[in-house]
């Protein structure tokens, strides 16, 4: 129905935004049933209550306590998930719900297209922010976290999100983290069988050791002769969860260790910006490296953005090469036998050893002129002599009197840098000579051994053979330390073969090998591929190396020195041997403590060690338990799990959230997650979240799924089949002359400049947040326009995967769309529905069915902005039709808007006389006859210039279109009798004529 028929003229001329004062009062008096913010608030609250009371969004399981209607269970299923939100005390700003609204729209559409849809939301509630708040305020983390969750639930409910609330979870609930602890124990009690290519129970490995089927590695005694501590040490080398002394990132200012991914590029903690140092501590680790190949290979079967797959591939970092042994001795040229150790290390006798390197360029072995160890390498303490060998270059010593002093000082310097800093291409290369020499196994040449921070223990073997002529970093190091260089890959860029005359290294895989002949082996004249194969074969035959695959991926550091996290279900006996708690003792709950903070230290004091909050609770730490062999005294593990633990498996808890007997019922898990057509690895149908989780969360969750799959607990080896990364809603940040952010709401714009309280300020597009004073809450927008308007605006701002700036002034555009939609169905004076039973006009039918066809495709493809554009176009067409809407048009219009603006759709559906919820109605289906245009415009060009436009059938053939074009009077006149060389036809829209 047209606007002129909908209400008095006074209402039409009034502004459509939520204006106040006299004008608004006049509008309300003239049009008491107009769609306003106040009306929207009432409609939205009423329908939210209805949905909750009726269980509208409850998705039935095939069995168990959430079983439901068999007909619904029989439908095709869709499991749609958002990434876990962390319950912030500041609540939501309008940027947070972007992904939640998107998944809600998609879930609603899937329900309307005949699917059983599981869509819910829980909270990832362990972590550092709540603990830091507790330290600052004395409020228990559980109290502040639960208050934040309640506030977020209220905000999310107001948006009309269609979540199955029965399935909502929180990682801090003991009933939840009981199963996080249980999964940890499954991983702890497993090992990776390389021959079988999967995890197996550790008891099967123990049986192999006990029977003699498998030899005990490095042991001089058989398994039955080993004591409990020795057995535990052997098994630790196999378990998928194990404790070990390892280099860690230690942040004294936080009092905790951090994963590599939690350290910034400048060597500081992501949380708190404290310095991070390398230190050796006994920590829990997950042997994720055992799954490196599978984590790589299975990416091919996932429907993920290629950029995310690439980041995972790079992080795993698979490379093929060879391991090569270099004998090393302190008795090299001029060496003086060691009489002591490097400062801080045990005394060691002089002697020999082996440096094993991993290289992807074994073809360049003849070019290795020195070696470099990571400063943390265990071999360093054993090879450093008491004095500098005769003839040692001054530049190699770092100005120190002895190798021990030089190495100790350099280690301290390197410990202050993060791995990222060490890997950066710094202009100045640093290092120090160890005083030892190694033997190049192919040439027999003695080469000096250095330590330098550009070599990491976390990659390969923590040692490299340096080939400075053909590696950029080695070249720079060799120049800095006056080391020799040898060309073994013939340059193809015109430079000579003397590296002393080069400005940089020559690195190429498309070249010939030169200067590479020795006793029993020559590579000269071979290309790189052939040279690699020949040298690898020779190394294996001589027993000094072998071909191998290496990974950049390191085992996952799984310990945190925090309070607010899952306790480890591990205790230690009087001999320090770890024991797993039985399932009957789970959950092991966090005890109450008076002090929530770990002991923190001077942020710059690297020589400190962690002291955890749990370690100060002696009554909890020291316990007497009967683990099957009678009551004994034990000591509990006092670290807690990282905040990643609970989010590694939460998709499984959504399936069967109240099960206290098992992780998940197998029938329920198979129903929602099992592999099927188009989803070879199974998993969640759609997972939406930020691209910042490309590596950490996603890689960890994939690892846990694969272990649980191997052990037979779940049917899907992958947790998430389709991944979609939504963009970010940005906002302008305004800063004064001091660089301090000022409230965006108080900014005045004059002639393109921006002012705050009379002072000119700068403006820059950035993140939205409370600290930047530019946050807009969804509560504000919902109060001023209604939640449906907010939903529409966020979906209409642009493609979902692109970041976009927030503009409160633009929200009114979607508000007006809803007002016009309302007016097209409801008389604003009486509140009566104005639809008729008349047949729609031909042009209206075409507009309707084109919209139906386009909106269906857009909603299926997550193109919500273009779906809204099509609905706006249809609504405008109906507004201009200047008459009441036929019911045959009104009902499909309401159904199409329902996924995007569900509250107003429910209200209009009820006003149309329907008594059932719009949520489970069938989405309209387009009639193909009305989707295809009766005619399309064909452009006819001659020499690239348009000479005619023809109205033709969309199904016209190339031959018929060419005949019509050549017969057209305008075309004939333009040709003016000229012959035709060629006619290019692209039916139905283009004919291009090339004259002679």
mmCIF file of C-alpha atoms in Angstrom, residues 107-312:
data_model
loop_
_atom_site.group_PDB
_atom_site.id
_atom_site.type_symbol
_atom_site.label_atom_id
_atom_site.label_comp_id
_atom_site.label_asym_id
_atom_site.label_seq_id
_atom_site.Cartn_x
_atom_site.Cartn_y
_atom_site.Cartn_z
ATOM 1 C CA UNK A 107 20.490 -20.142 11.574
ATOM 2 C CA UNK A 108 17.025 -18.645 11.156
ATOM 3 C CA UNK A 109 17.243 -19.054 7.401
ATOM 4 C CA UNK A 110 18.308 -22.695 7.800
ATOM 5 C CA UNK A 111 15.334 -23.406 10.088
ATOM 6 C CA UNK A 112 13.057 -21.922 7.441
ATOM 7 C CA UNK A 113 14.573 -24.162 4.779
ATOM 8 C CA UNK A 114 13.769 -27.367 6.656
ATOM 9 C CA UNK A 115 16.770 -27.977 8.932
ATOM 10 C CA UNK A 116 17.113 -29.017 12.546
ATOM 11 C CA UNK A 117 19.414 -26.211 13.688
ATOM 12 C CA UNK A 118 21.646 -26.297 16.753
ATOM 13 C CA UNK A 119 22.658 -22.752 17.628
ATOM 14 C CA UNK A 120 23.690 -21.713 21.122
ATOM 15 C CA UNK A 121 26.319 -19.668 22.920
ATOM 16 C CA UNK A 122 28.424 -20.215 26.031
ATOM 17 C CA UNK A 123 31.238 -18.388 27.785
ATOM 18 C CA UNK A 124 34.996 -18.929 27.841
ATOM 19 C CA UNK A 125 35.234 -17.699 31.407
ATOM 20 C CA UNK A 126 38.643 -18.723 32.774
ATOM 21 C CA UNK A 127 41.570 -16.429 32.125
ATOM 22 C CA UNK A 128 43.808 -13.602 33.193
ATOM 23 C CA UNK A 129 41.467 -10.549 33.064
ATOM 24 C CA UNK A 130 39.145 -11.843 35.789
ATOM 25 C CA UNK A 131 42.119 -12.832 37.925
ATOM 26 C CA UNK A 132 43.733 -9.420 37.518
ATOM 27 C CA UNK A 133 40.416 -7.822 38.495
ATOM 28 C CA UNK A 134 40.339 -10.048 41.577
ATOM 29 C CA UNK A 135 43.865 -9.018 42.524
ATOM 30 C CA UNK A 136 42.964 -5.349 42.161
ATOM 31 C CA UNK A 137 39.599 -5.441 43.957
ATOM 32 C CA UNK A 138 39.637 -8.517 46.198
ATOM 33 C CA UNK A 139 36.499 -9.777 44.439
ATOM 34 C CA UNK A 140 36.564 -13.499 43.751
ATOM 35 C CA UNK A 141 37.031 -14.136 40.013
ATOM 36 C CA UNK A 142 33.903 -16.287 39.970
ATOM 37 C CA UNK A 143 31.791 -13.408 41.337
ATOM 38 C CA UNK A 144 33.005 -10.854 38.782
ATOM 39 C CA UNK A 145 32.894 -13.372 35.933
ATOM 40 C CA UNK A 146 29.339 -14.501 36.655
ATOM 41 C CA UNK A 147 28.200 -10.873 36.945
ATOM 42 C CA UNK A 148 29.785 -10.137 33.554
ATOM 43 C CA UNK A 149 28.089 -13.213 32.047
ATOM 44 C CA UNK A 150 24.682 -12.125 33.375
ATOM 45 C CA UNK A 151 25.121 -8.687 31.833
ATOM 46 C CA UNK A 152 26.182 -10.117 28.466
ATOM 47 C CA UNK A 153 23.264 -12.560 28.479
ATOM 48 C CA UNK A 154 20.906 -9.632 29.000
ATOM 49 C CA UNK A 155 22.498 -7.666 26.158
ATOM 50 C CA UNK A 156 22.477 -10.650 23.798
ATOM 51 C CA UNK A 157 18.857 -11.501 24.625
ATOM 52 C CA UNK A 158 17.844 -7.971 23.711
ATOM 53 C CA UNK A 159 19.237 -8.568 20.213
ATOM 54 C CA UNK A 160 16.742 -11.392 19.707
ATOM 55 C CA UNK A 161 19.385 -14.068 19.163
ATOM 56 C CA UNK A 162 17.778 -17.457 18.630
ATOM 57 C CA UNK A 163 19.934 -19.576 20.937
ATOM 58 C CA UNK A 164 18.980 -22.880 22.497
ATOM 59 C CA UNK A 165 19.505 -21.716 26.071
ATOM 60 C CA UNK A 166 19.389 -25.264 27.439
ATOM 61 C CA UNK A 167 22.771 -25.885 25.858
ATOM 62 C CA UNK A 168 24.575 -22.754 27.066
ATOM 63 C CA UNK A 169 27.725 -23.512 29.051
ATOM 64 C CA UNK A 170 30.534 -21.796 30.936
ATOM 65 C CA UNK A 171 34.038 -23.197 31.211
ATOM 66 C CA UNK A 172 34.180 -22.254 34.927
ATOM 67 C CA UNK A 173 31.323 -24.614 35.828
ATOM 68 C CA UNK A 174 32.838 -27.664 37.605
ATOM 69 C CA UNK A 175 30.385 -29.865 35.680
ATOM 70 C CA UNK A 176 32.065 -28.555 32.512
ATOM 71 C CA UNK A 177 35.701 -28.577 33.530
ATOM 72 C CA UNK A 178 35.306 -32.064 34.956
ATOM 73 C CA UNK A 179 35.378 -33.142 31.319
ATOM 74 C CA UNK A 180 38.224 -30.771 30.405
ATOM 75 C CA UNK A 181 40.220 -32.564 33.107
ATOM 76 C CA UNK A 182 38.981 -35.920 31.805
ATOM 77 C CA UNK A 183 40.181 -35.084 28.284
ATOM 78 C CA UNK A 184 43.565 -34.050 29.690
ATOM 79 C CA UNK A 185 43.831 -37.475 31.304
ATOM 80 C CA UNK A 186 42.946 -39.204 28.019
ATOM 81 C CA UNK A 187 45.776 -37.299 26.363
ATOM 82 C CA UNK A 188 48.136 -37.958 29.296
ATOM 83 C CA UNK A 189 47.342 -41.669 29.173
ATOM 84 C CA UNK A 190 48.010 -41.908 25.431
ATOM 85 C CA UNK A 191 51.004 -42.143 23.112
ATOM 86 C CA UNK A 192 51.327 -41.704 19.370
ATOM 87 C CA UNK A 193 52.053 -44.898 17.479
ATOM 88 C CA UNK A 194 53.891 -43.817 14.327
ATOM 89 C CA UNK A 195 53.346 -47.184 12.685
ATOM 90 C CA UNK A 196 49.582 -47.085 13.243
ATOM 91 C CA UNK A 197 49.490 -43.329 12.570
ATOM 92 C CA UNK A 198 47.279 -42.592 15.584
ATOM 93 C CA UNK A 199 47.118 -42.272 19.351
ATOM 94 C CA UNK A 200 46.824 -45.408 21.457
ATOM 95 C CA UNK A 201 46.331 -45.979 25.208
ATOM 96 C CA UNK A 202 49.585 -45.837 27.153
ATOM 97 C CA UNK A 203 48.741 -49.225 28.725
ATOM 98 C CA UNK A 204 49.331 -50.830 25.326
ATOM 99 C CA UNK A 205 52.822 -49.336 25.190
ATOM 100 C CA UNK A 206 53.537 -50.514 28.749
ATOM 101 C CA UNK A 207 52.459 -54.029 27.753
ATOM 102 C CA UNK A 208 54.908 -53.931 24.832
ATOM 103 C CA UNK A 209 57.749 -52.895 27.138
ATOM 104 C CA UNK A 210 56.782 -55.527 29.736
ATOM 105 C CA UNK A 211 56.656 -58.371 27.202
ATOM 106 C CA UNK A 212 59.890 -57.359 25.525
ATOM 107 C CA UNK A 213 58.079 -56.740 22.207
ATOM 108 C CA UNK A 214 59.440 -53.187 22.326
ATOM 109 C CA UNK A 215 62.902 -52.372 23.674
ATOM 110 C CA UNK A 216 63.164 -49.796 26.437
ATOM 111 C CA UNK A 217 64.981 -46.833 24.854
ATOM 112 C CA UNK A 218 68.322 -45.947 26.418
ATOM 113 C CA UNK A 219 67.897 -48.429 29.262
ATOM 114 C CA UNK A 220 70.450 -51.011 30.278
ATOM 115 C CA UNK A 221 67.802 -52.971 32.172
ATOM 116 C CA UNK A 222 64.553 -54.619 31.107
ATOM 117 C CA UNK A 223 61.207 -53.045 31.969
ATOM 118 C CA UNK A 224 60.474 -55.316 34.998
ATOM 119 C CA UNK A 225 63.799 -54.272 36.523
ATOM 120 C CA UNK A 226 63.065 -50.524 36.374
ATOM 121 C CA UNK A 227 61.695 -48.742 39.427
ATOM 122 C CA UNK A 228 58.613 -46.505 39.288
ATOM 123 C CA UNK A 229 60.599 -43.312 38.727
ATOM 124 C CA UNK A 230 62.594 -44.841 35.852
ATOM 125 C CA UNK A 231 59.445 -46.169 34.217
ATOM 126 C CA UNK A 232 57.756 -42.796 34.538
ATOM 127 C CA UNK A 233 60.732 -41.129 32.887
ATOM 128 C CA UNK A 234 60.619 -43.574 29.946
ATOM 129 C CA UNK A 235 56.869 -43.088 29.471
ATOM 130 C CA UNK A 236 57.254 -39.312 29.634
ATOM 131 C CA UNK A 237 59.112 -39.542 26.346
ATOM 132 C CA UNK A 238 55.988 -41.039 24.738
ATOM 133 C CA UNK A 239 52.968 -39.533 26.509
ATOM 134 C CA UNK A 240 50.949 -36.971 24.537
ATOM 135 C CA UNK A 241 50.816 -34.849 27.701
ATOM 136 C CA UNK A 242 54.103 -34.749 29.595
ATOM 137 C CA UNK A 243 56.116 -32.630 32.009
ATOM 138 C CA UNK A 244 59.668 -31.693 31.168
ATOM 139 C CA UNK A 245 62.425 -29.177 31.750
ATOM 140 C CA UNK A 246 62.216 -26.904 28.768
ATOM 141 C CA UNK A 247 63.013 -23.346 27.690
ATOM 142 C CA UNK A 248 59.959 -21.216 28.434
ATOM 143 C CA UNK A 249 58.894 -17.603 28.127
ATOM 144 C CA UNK A 250 59.063 -16.266 31.697
ATOM 145 C CA UNK A 251 57.377 -12.926 32.516
ATOM 146 C CA UNK A 252 58.470 -11.917 36.038
ATOM 147 C CA UNK A 253 56.117 -8.938 35.995
ATOM 148 C CA UNK A 254 53.161 -11.306 35.503
ATOM 149 C CA UNK A 255 54.600 -14.137 37.578
ATOM 150 C CA UNK A 256 53.779 -16.684 34.877
ATOM 151 C CA UNK A 257 55.156 -18.383 31.785
ATOM 152 C CA UNK A 258 53.628 -17.741 28.383
ATOM 153 C CA UNK A 259 53.222 -19.621 25.124
ATOM 154 C CA UNK A 260 55.223 -18.246 22.180
ATOM 155 C CA UNK A 261 51.982 -16.962 20.712
ATOM 156 C CA UNK A 262 51.336 -14.852 23.832
ATOM 157 C CA UNK A 263 54.574 -12.908 23.392
ATOM 158 C CA UNK A 264 54.590 -9.820 21.171
ATOM 159 C CA UNK A 265 57.090 -9.196 18.401
ATOM 160 C CA UNK A 266 59.105 -6.883 20.657
ATOM 161 C CA UNK A 267 59.542 -9.538 23.347
ATOM 162 C CA UNK A 268 56.856 -8.440 25.779
ATOM 163 C CA UNK A 269 53.762 -10.064 27.211
ATOM 164 C CA UNK A 270 50.556 -9.618 25.251
ATOM 165 C CA UNK A 271 48.825 -9.059 28.590
ATOM 166 C CA UNK A 272 50.344 -6.205 30.578
ATOM 167 C CA UNK A 273 53.239 -5.453 28.185
ATOM 168 C CA UNK A 274 55.902 -6.857 30.547
ATOM 169 C CA UNK A 275 59.396 -8.004 29.477
ATOM 170 C CA UNK A 276 59.617 -11.732 28.685
ATOM 171 C CA UNK A 277 62.764 -13.802 29.227
ATOM 172 C CA UNK A 278 63.897 -17.288 28.269
ATOM 173 C CA UNK A 279 64.169 -19.573 31.288
ATOM 174 C CA UNK A 280 64.268 -23.313 31.919
ATOM 175 C CA UNK A 281 61.396 -24.648 34.030
ATOM 176 C CA UNK A 282 59.571 -27.938 34.475
ATOM 177 C CA UNK A 283 56.245 -27.476 32.735
ATOM 178 C CA UNK A 284 53.395 -29.502 31.263
ATOM 179 C CA UNK A 285 53.391 -29.824 27.479
ATOM 180 C CA UNK A 286 51.100 -31.298 24.838
ATOM 181 C CA UNK A 287 52.875 -33.345 22.158
ATOM 182 C CA UNK A 288 51.032 -31.640 19.308
ATOM 183 C CA UNK A 289 54.094 -32.213 17.101
ATOM 184 C CA UNK A 290 53.117 -35.878 16.825
ATOM 185 C CA UNK A 291 50.136 -34.741 14.753
ATOM 186 C CA UNK A 292 52.013 -32.277 12.544
ATOM 187 C CA UNK A 293 51.530 -34.235 9.304
ATOM 188 C CA UNK A 294 47.845 -34.901 9.957
ATOM 189 C CA UNK A 295 47.202 -31.292 10.964
ATOM 190 C CA UNK A 296 48.677 -30.295 7.609
ATOM 191 C CA UNK A 297 47.087 -32.942 5.411
ATOM 192 C CA UNK A 298 43.561 -32.586 6.792
ATOM 193 C CA UNK A 299 43.451 -28.874 5.974
ATOM 194 C CA UNK A 300 42.679 -29.888 2.379
ATOM 195 C CA UNK A 301 39.270 -31.270 3.390
ATOM 196 C CA UNK A 302 38.178 -28.147 5.276
ATOM 197 C CA UNK A 303 36.083 -25.291 3.887
ATOM 198 C CA UNK A 304 38.229 -22.564 5.423
ATOM 199 C CA UNK A 305 39.575 -19.284 4.033
ATOM 200 C CA UNK A 306 42.794 -19.961 2.173
ATOM 201 C CA UNK A 307 44.549 -17.257 4.202
ATOM 202 C CA UNK A 308 43.815 -19.154 7.428
ATOM 203 C CA UNK A 309 44.975 -22.457 5.938
ATOM 204 C CA UNK A 310 48.185 -20.765 4.823
ATOM 205 C CA UNK A 311 48.823 -19.410 8.314
ATOM 206 C CA UNK A 312 48.366 -22.875 9.782
#
